[in-house]
């Protein structure tokens, strides 16, 4: 092929269009159309377009929305703290069994939510290890698998591996001389964390955090296995859909779930100045 | 300016380093660095020079038994943050989340110096390194040479008692390297701070070091002034690593080495017998009408501008390298008579 033509404006444009076409078709067919259909569908129930309003004003729906956001935010914060520390440690230190440990830590990524829920029940359910242990110690039966704590634990369990891997990859790329330079200038470990490590890992922390938050917002399997008392948004959608057959509300909630997730991520991104950091 | 602390003298006693995987990076060694001295560690990669620097810096600790002294205070257990050293890295290691001025001020900031004192000191350093215009710039907007200037200013800002350089110019191109080398030299002279400079570039070591420590395989091969290292290398490794060296073997007798191509004068009385001598390319010239020591044939000639480098065959096992001033207009294959201008060294043990 003639390289000269490729350099010319028209040639490049045509080529770009041809290359982009499949992506445009897939985007249109599997994102734009279903989303538009969903948006319209949500307005086709008894409430009409007011379905959207109902989702964010009705106490039961609103409570579900808020608890989902709070839970996801808490899980994200805890995961970033735990995964961040563990990730930096694992990328810095090599010891016998290092590979095996990383493999074991990332194993939960393959588990479906139901399995994660089951593990939480095994740990903190009615016949759970913690309950039995507490009973043996005379502290009464401790059961928190079916509460917010149980959900938090389950979400944490499947979130950590993803964050861990992202942070490890980023920490390995961080120039160790940066930390040594800070030490030579007299910086304390806390100052190094604040001035070198966190800024250096910021892009990774933000993308890992976003992934973690979005996954938590939409997690269903774990909640389904555990939820007896709490209703996170995906559960509420499921209930509306199957139990009450209110598909319009279910559709409206789905879109609100997506919109809220996007909004929170956008706000977090703005607040941390990720735009600049990610571009640099 | 606050009065300057007297320069620091450093002493290492029996310092060895074995890495966690069992690699012996350094054999036990003793070393003394005089107050205000600039010592260059020179050697090929993997010779242990960076490990030795890290022991002095406090980034690594020596194997048990090794001790590091700063003046008469033992600092072996002290980590780098408590040794008052300034360090300059090959990768610059500037903080990308801070501006040039913030980078320079960092050491003062973590020590809790008040803001106005910091500002004065930063201005002083920006002027000293002639980078005033860059004060507000982000690090990724700087060129390599500018980055190393900032790194230098950052290391000097808290007035360290010892400056450590870990191949600071390796990542720069030749011309910039030369310019910055001169600048570092001037700076070290002005500050009078004791400094250790690690490099694998012999020209850098010769230009900057008051003394040079040539290292090989985790051992010190020779310590000496640039002059001593160049003219009296302790062994074949040092001779080969620093500059170019010719080797000719033959029979030594009466202060000369005799070989089929002629004879070479020796710099000292050497026991008679089979032996080998070494001499530098610039100590040889074309004999012309004067006394001729050696005869060979011209194998190649390279015009280098200020001099011409000739390769002459038929004398040693390998071609003899001869540097002569100015151009040489001889066809290849011509017989060339050579004269050794300063006596050659008898080669000692080889590595």
JSON list of N, CA and C in Angstrom, two decimals, chain A residues 87-130:
[
{"chain": "A", "resi": 87, "resn": "UNK", "atom": "N", "xyz": [-0.69, -3.94, 48.60]},
{"chain": "A", "resi": 87, "resn": "UNK", "atom": "CA", "xyz": [-0.14, -3.89, 47.24]},
{"chain": "A", "resi": 87, "resn": "UNK", "atom": "C", "xyz": [1.27, -3.32, 47.23]},
{"chain": "A", "resi": 88, "resn": "UNK", "atom": "N", "xyz": [1.48, -2.22, 47.96]},
{"chain": "A", "resi": 88, "resn": "UNK", "atom": "CA", "xyz": [2.81, -1.62, 48.02]},
{"chain": "A", "resi": 88, "resn": "UNK", "atom": "C", "xyz": [3.78, -2.59, 48.69]},
{"chain": "A", "resi": 89, "resn": "UNK", "atom": "N", "xyz": [3.32, -3.23, 49.77]},
{"chain": "A", "resi": 89, "resn": "UNK", "atom": "CA", "xyz": [4.19, -4.18, 50.47]},
{"chain": "A", "resi": 89, "resn": "UNK", "atom": "C", "xyz": [4.59, -5.33, 49.54]},
{"chain": "A", "resi": 90, "resn": "UNK", "atom": "N", "xyz": [3.60, -5.91, 48.86]},
{"chain": "A", "resi": 90, "resn": "UNK", "atom": "CA", "xyz": [3.88, -7.07, 48.01]},
{"chain": "A", "resi": 90, "resn": "UNK", "atom": "C", "xyz": [4.75, -6.72, 46.81]},
{"chain": "A", "resi": 91, "resn": "UNK", "atom": "N", "xyz": [4.66, -5.47, 46.34]},
{"chain": "A", "resi": 91, "resn": "UNK", "atom": "CA", "xyz": [5.49, -5.09, 45.19]},
{"chain": "A", "resi": 91, "resn": "UNK", "atom": "C", "xyz": [6.92, -4.79, 45.64]},
{"chain": "A", "resi": 92, "resn": "UNK", "atom": "N", "xyz": [7.10, -4.44, 46.92]},
{"chain": "A", "resi": 92, "resn": "UNK", "atom": "CA", "xyz": [8.43, -4.07, 47.43]},
{"chain": "A", "resi": 92, "resn": "UNK", "atom": "C", "xyz": [9.21, -5.26, 47.93]},
{"chain": "A", "resi": 93, "resn": "UNK", "atom": "N", "xyz": [8.51, -6.24, 48.47]},
{"chain": "A", "resi": 93, "resn": "UNK", "atom": "CA", "xyz": [9.22, -7.33, 49.15]},
{"chain": "A", "resi": 93, "resn": "UNK", "atom": "C", "xyz": [9.03, -8.64, 48.40]},
{"chain": "A", "resi": 94, "resn": "UNK", "atom": "N", "xyz": [10.15, -9.32, 48.20]},
{"chain": "A", "resi": 94, "resn": "UNK", "atom": "CA", "xyz": [10.10, -10.65, 47.61]},
{"chain": "A", "resi": 94, "resn": "UNK", "atom": "C", "xyz": [10.48, -11.64, 48.71]},
{"chain": "A", "resi": 95, "resn": "UNK", "atom": "N", "xyz": [9.66, -12.65, 48.90]},
{"chain": "A", "resi": 95, "resn": "UNK", "atom": "CA", "xyz": [9.98, -13.65, 49.92]},
{"chain": "A", "resi": 95, "resn": "UNK", "atom": "C", "xyz": [9.50, -15.00, 49.40]},
{"chain": "A", "resi": 96, "resn": "UNK", "atom": "N", "xyz": [9.96, -16.07, 50.01]},
{"chain": "A", "resi": 96, "resn": "UNK", "atom": "CA", "xyz": [9.51, -17.39, 49.54]},
{"chain": "A", "resi": 96, "resn": "UNK", "atom": "C", "xyz": [7.99, -17.47, 49.66]},
{"chain": "A", "resi": 97, "resn": "UNK", "atom": "N", "xyz": [7.33, -17.95, 48.62]},
{"chain": "A", "resi": 97, "resn": "UNK", "atom": "CA", "xyz": [5.88, -18.06, 48.65]},
{"chain": "A", "resi": 97, "resn": "UNK", "atom": "C", "xyz": [5.18, -16.80, 48.20]},
{"chain": "A", "resi": 98, "resn": "UNK", "atom": "N", "xyz": [5.95, -15.80, 47.72]},
{"chain": "A", "resi": 98, "resn": "UNK", "atom": "CA", "xyz": [5.38, -14.53, 47.29]},
{"chain": "A", "resi": 98, "resn": "UNK", "atom": "C", "xyz": [4.35, -14.74, 46.18]},
{"chain": "A", "resi": 99, "resn": "UNK", "atom": "N", "xyz": [4.77, -15.49, 45.15]},
{"chain": "A", "resi": 99, "resn": "UNK", "atom": "CA", "xyz": [3.89, -15.73, 44.01]},
{"chain": "A", "resi": 99, "resn": "UNK", "atom": "C", "xyz": [2.62, -16.46, 44.43]},
{"chain": "A", "resi": 100, "resn": "UNK", "atom": "N", "xyz": [2.81, -17.45, 45.30]},
{"chain": "A", "resi": 100, "resn": "UNK", "atom": "CA", "xyz": [1.68, -18.24, 45.78]},
{"chain": "A", "resi": 100, "resn": "UNK", "atom": "C", "xyz": [0.70, -17.36, 46.54]},
{"chain": "A", "resi": 101, "resn": "UNK", "atom": "N", "xyz": [1.23, -16.48, 47.40]},
{"chain": "A", "resi": 101, "resn": "UNK", "atom": "CA", "xyz": [0.39, -15.59, 48.20]},
{"chain": "A", "resi": 101, "resn": "UNK", "atom": "C", "xyz": [-0.42, -14.67, 47.29]},
{"chain": "A", "resi": 102, "resn": "UNK", "atom": "N", "xyz": [0.26, -14.07, 46.29]},
{"chain": "A", "resi": 102, "resn": "UNK", "atom": "CA", "xyz": [-0.44, -13.17, 45.38]},
{"chain": "A", "resi": 102, "resn": "UNK", "atom": "C", "xyz": [-1.53, -13.94, 44.63]},
{"chain": "A", "resi": 103, "resn": "UNK", "atom": "N", "xyz": [-1.20, -15.17, 44.24]},
{"chain": "A", "resi": 103, "resn": "UNK", "atom": "CA", "xyz": [-2.18, -16.01, 43.56]},
{"chain": "A", "resi": 103, "resn": "UNK", "atom": "C", "xyz": [-3.40, -16.26, 44.44]},
{"chain": "A", "resi": 104, "resn": "UNK", "atom": "N", "xyz": [-3.12, -16.58, 45.72]},
{"chain": "A", "resi": 104, "resn": "UNK", "atom": "CA", "xyz": [-4.22, -16.86, 46.64]},
{"chain": "A", "resi": 104, "resn": "UNK", "atom": "C", "xyz": [-5.07, -15.61, 46.88]},
{"chain": "A", "resi": 105, "resn": "UNK", "atom": "N", "xyz": [-4.40, -14.47, 46.97]},
{"chain": "A", "resi": 105, "resn": "UNK", "atom": "CA", "xyz": [-5.13, -13.23, 47.26]},
{"chain": "A", "resi": 105, "resn": "UNK", "atom": "C", "xyz": [-6.02, -12.83, 46.09]},
{"chain": "A", "resi": 106, "resn": "UNK", "atom": "N", "xyz": [-5.60, -13.21, 44.89]},
{"chain": "A", "resi": 106, "resn": "UNK", "atom": "CA", "xyz": [-6.39, -12.79, 43.73]},
{"chain": "A", "resi": 106, "resn": "UNK", "atom": "C", "xyz": [-7.43, -13.83, 43.33]},
{"chain": "A", "resi": 107, "resn": "UNK", "atom": "N", "xyz": [-7.40, -14.98, 44.00]},
{"chain": "A", "resi": 107, "resn": "UNK", "atom": "CA", "xyz": [-8.35, -16.04, 43.69]},
{"chain": "A", "resi": 107, "resn": "UNK", "atom": "C", "xyz": [-9.82, -15.60, 43.77]},
{"chain": "A", "resi": 108, "resn": "UNK", "atom": "N", "xyz": [-10.19, -14.83, 44.81]},
{"chain": "A", "resi": 108, "resn": "UNK", "atom": "CA", "xyz": [-11.61, -14.45, 44.94]},
{"chain": "A", "resi": 108, "resn": "UNK", "atom": "C", "xyz": [-12.17, -13.73, 43.71]},
{"chain": "A", "resi": 109, "resn": "UNK", "atom": "N", "xyz": [-11.29, -13.21, 42.84]},
{"chain": "A", "resi": 109, "resn": "UNK", "atom": "CA", "xyz": [-11.79, -12.54, 41.64]},
{"chain": "A", "resi": 109, "resn": "UNK", "atom": "C", "xyz": [-12.65, -13.47, 40.80]},
{"chain": "A", "resi": 110, "resn": "UNK", "atom": "N", "xyz": [-12.34, -14.76, 40.87]},
{"chain": "A", "resi": 110, "resn": "UNK", "atom": "CA", "xyz": [-13.05, -15.72, 40.02]},
{"chain": "A", "resi": 110, "resn": "UNK", "atom": "C", "xyz": [-14.36, -16.16, 40.65]},
{"chain": "A", "resi": 111, "resn": "UNK", "atom": "N", "xyz": [-14.56, -15.87, 41.94]},
{"chain": "A", "resi": 111, "resn": "UNK", "atom": "CA", "xyz": [-15.78, -16.34, 42.62]},
{"chain": "A", "resi": 111, "resn": "UNK", "atom": "C", "xyz": [-16.99, -15.53, 42.22]},
{"chain": "A", "resi": 112, "resn": "UNK", "atom": "N", "xyz": [-18.11, -16.20, 41.93]},
{"chain": "A", "resi": 112, "resn": "UNK", "atom": "CA", "xyz": [-19.36, -15.45, 41.74]},
{"chain": "A", "resi": 112, "resn": "UNK", "atom": "C", "xyz": [-19.85, -14.93, 43.09]},
{"chain": "A", "resi": 113, "resn": "UNK", "atom": "N", "xyz": [-20.71, -13.92, 43.04]},
{"chain": "A", "resi": 113, "resn": "UNK", "atom": "CA", "xyz": [-21.21, -13.30, 44.26]},
{"chain": "A", "resi": 113, "resn": "UNK", "atom": "C", "xyz": [-21.83, -14.29, 45.22]},
{"chain": "A", "resi": 114, "resn": "UNK", "atom": "N", "xyz": [-22.50, -15.31, 44.67]},
{"chain": "A", "resi": 114, "resn": "UNK", "atom": "CA", "xyz": [-23.16, -16.30, 45.53]},
{"chain": "A", "resi": 114, "resn": "UNK", "atom": "C", "xyz": [-22.14, -17.00, 46.43]},
{"chain": "A", "resi": 115, "resn": "UNK", "atom": "N", "xyz": [-20.99, -17.33, 45.85]},
{"chain": "A", "resi": 115, "resn": "UNK", "atom": "CA", "xyz": [-19.95, -18.02, 46.62]},
{"chain": "A", "resi": 115, "resn": "UNK", "atom": "C", "xyz": [-19.42, -17.10, 47.71]},
{"chain": "A", "resi": 116, "resn": "UNK", "atom": "N", "xyz": [-19.23, -15.83, 47.35]},
{"chain": "A", "resi": 116, "resn": "UNK", "atom": "CA", "xyz": [-18.75, -14.86, 48.34]},
{"chain": "A", "resi": 116, "resn": "UNK", "atom": "C", "xyz": [-19.75, -14.77, 49.49]},
{"chain": "A", "resi": 117, "resn": "UNK", "atom": "N", "xyz": [-21.05, -14.69, 49.14]},
{"chain": "A", "resi": 117, "resn": "UNK", "atom": "CA", "xyz": [-22.09, -14.64, 50.15]},
{"chain": "A", "resi": 117, "resn": "UNK", "atom": "C", "xyz": [-22.05, -15.87, 51.04]},
{"chain": "A", "resi": 118, "resn": "UNK", "atom": "N", "xyz": [-21.87, -17.01, 50.42]},
{"chain": "A", "resi": 118, "resn": "UNK", "atom": "CA", "xyz": [-21.81, -18.27, 51.15]},
{"chain": "A", "resi": 118, "resn": "UNK", "atom": "C", "xyz": [-20.65, -18.27, 52.14]},
{"chain": "A", "resi": 119, "resn": "UNK", "atom": "N", "xyz": [-19.49, -17.73, 51.69]},
{"chain": "A", "resi": 119, "resn": "UNK", "atom": "CA", "xyz": [-18.31, -17.66, 52.56]},
{"chain": "A", "resi": 119, "resn": "UNK", "atom": "C", "xyz": [-18.58, -16.77, 53.78]},
{"chain": "A", "resi": 120, "resn": "UNK", "atom": "N", "xyz": [-19.30, -15.67, 53.54]},
{"chain": "A", "resi": 120, "resn": "UNK", "atom": "CA", "xyz": [-19.62, -14.77, 54.65]},
{"chain": "A", "resi": 120, "resn": "UNK", "atom": "C", "xyz": [-20.53, -15.49, 55.64]},
{"chain": "A", "resi": 121, "resn": "UNK", "atom": "N", "xyz": [-21.48, -16.29, 55.12]},
{"chain": "A", "resi": 121, "resn": "UNK", "atom": "CA", "xyz": [-22.37, -17.04, 56.00]},
{"chain": "A", "resi": 121, "resn": "UNK", "atom": "C", "xyz": [-21.58, -18.06, 56.81]},
{"chain": "A", "resi": 122, "resn": "UNK", "atom": "N", "xyz": [-20.64, -18.73, 56.15]},
{"chain": "A", "resi": 122, "resn": "UNK", "atom": "CA", "xyz": [-19.80, -19.70, 56.85]},
{"chain": "A", "resi": 122, "resn": "UNK", "atom": "C", "xyz": [-19.03, -19.05, 57.99]},
{"chain": "A", "resi": 123, "resn": "UNK", "atom": "N", "xyz": [-18.67, -17.78, 57.77]},
{"chain": "A", "resi": 123, "resn": "UNK", "atom": "CA", "xyz": [-17.85, -17.07, 58.75]},
{"chain": "A", "resi": 123, "resn": "UNK", "atom": "C", "xyz": [-18.70, -16.47, 59.86]},
{"chain": "A", "resi": 124, "resn": "UNK", "atom": "N", "xyz": [-19.78, -15.78, 59.46]},
{"chain": "A", "resi": 124, "resn": "UNK", "atom": "CA", "xyz": [-20.51, -14.98, 60.44]},
{"chain": "A", "resi": 124, "resn": "UNK", "atom": "C", "xyz": [-22.00, -15.29, 60.45]},
{"chain": "A", "resi": 125, "resn": "UNK", "atom": "N", "xyz": [-22.39, -16.41, 59.87]},
{"chain": "A", "resi": 125, "resn": "UNK", "atom": "CA", "xyz": [-23.80, -16.79, 59.85]},
{"chain": "A", "resi": 125, "resn": "UNK", "atom": "C", "xyz": [-24.25, -17.43, 61.15]},
{"chain": "A", "resi": 126, "resn": "UNK", "atom": "N", "xyz": [-25.44, -18.04, 61.12]},
{"chain": "A", "resi": 126, "resn": "UNK", "atom": "CA", "xyz": [-25.99, -18.58, 62.37]},
{"chain": "A", "resi": 126, "resn": "UNK", "atom": "C", "xyz": [-25.15, -19.74, 62.90]},
{"chain": "A", "resi": 127, "resn": "UNK", "atom": "N", "xyz": [-24.57, -20.52, 61.98]},
{"chain": "A", "resi": 127, "resn": "UNK", "atom": "CA", "xyz": [-23.68, -21.61, 62.41]},
{"chain": "A", "resi": 127, "resn": "UNK", "atom": "C", "xyz": [-22.23, -21.24, 62.11]},
{"chain": "A", "resi": 128, "resn": "UNK", "atom": "N", "xyz": [-21.98, -19.93, 61.97]},
{"chain": "A", "resi": 128, "resn": "UNK", "atom": "CA", "xyz": [-20.67, -19.47, 61.50]},
{"chain": "A", "resi": 128, "resn": "UNK", "atom": "C", "xyz": [-19.56, -19.64, 62.53]},
{"chain": "A", "resi": 129, "resn": "UNK", "atom": "N", "xyz": [-18.31, -19.57, 62.03]},
{"chain": "A", "resi": 129, "resn": "UNK", "atom": "CA", "xyz": [-17.14, -19.74, 62.88]},
{"chain": "A", "resi": 129, "resn": "UNK", "atom": "C", "xyz": [-17.08, -18.71, 63.99]},
{"chain": "A", "resi": 130, "resn": "UNK", "atom": "N", "xyz": [-17.31, -17.44, 63.61]},
{"chain": "A", "resi": 130, "resn": "UNK", "atom": "CA", "xyz": [-17.21, -16.36, 64.58]},
{"chain": "A", "resi": 130, "resn": "UNK", "atom": "C", "xyz": [-18.26, -16.54, 65.67]}
]
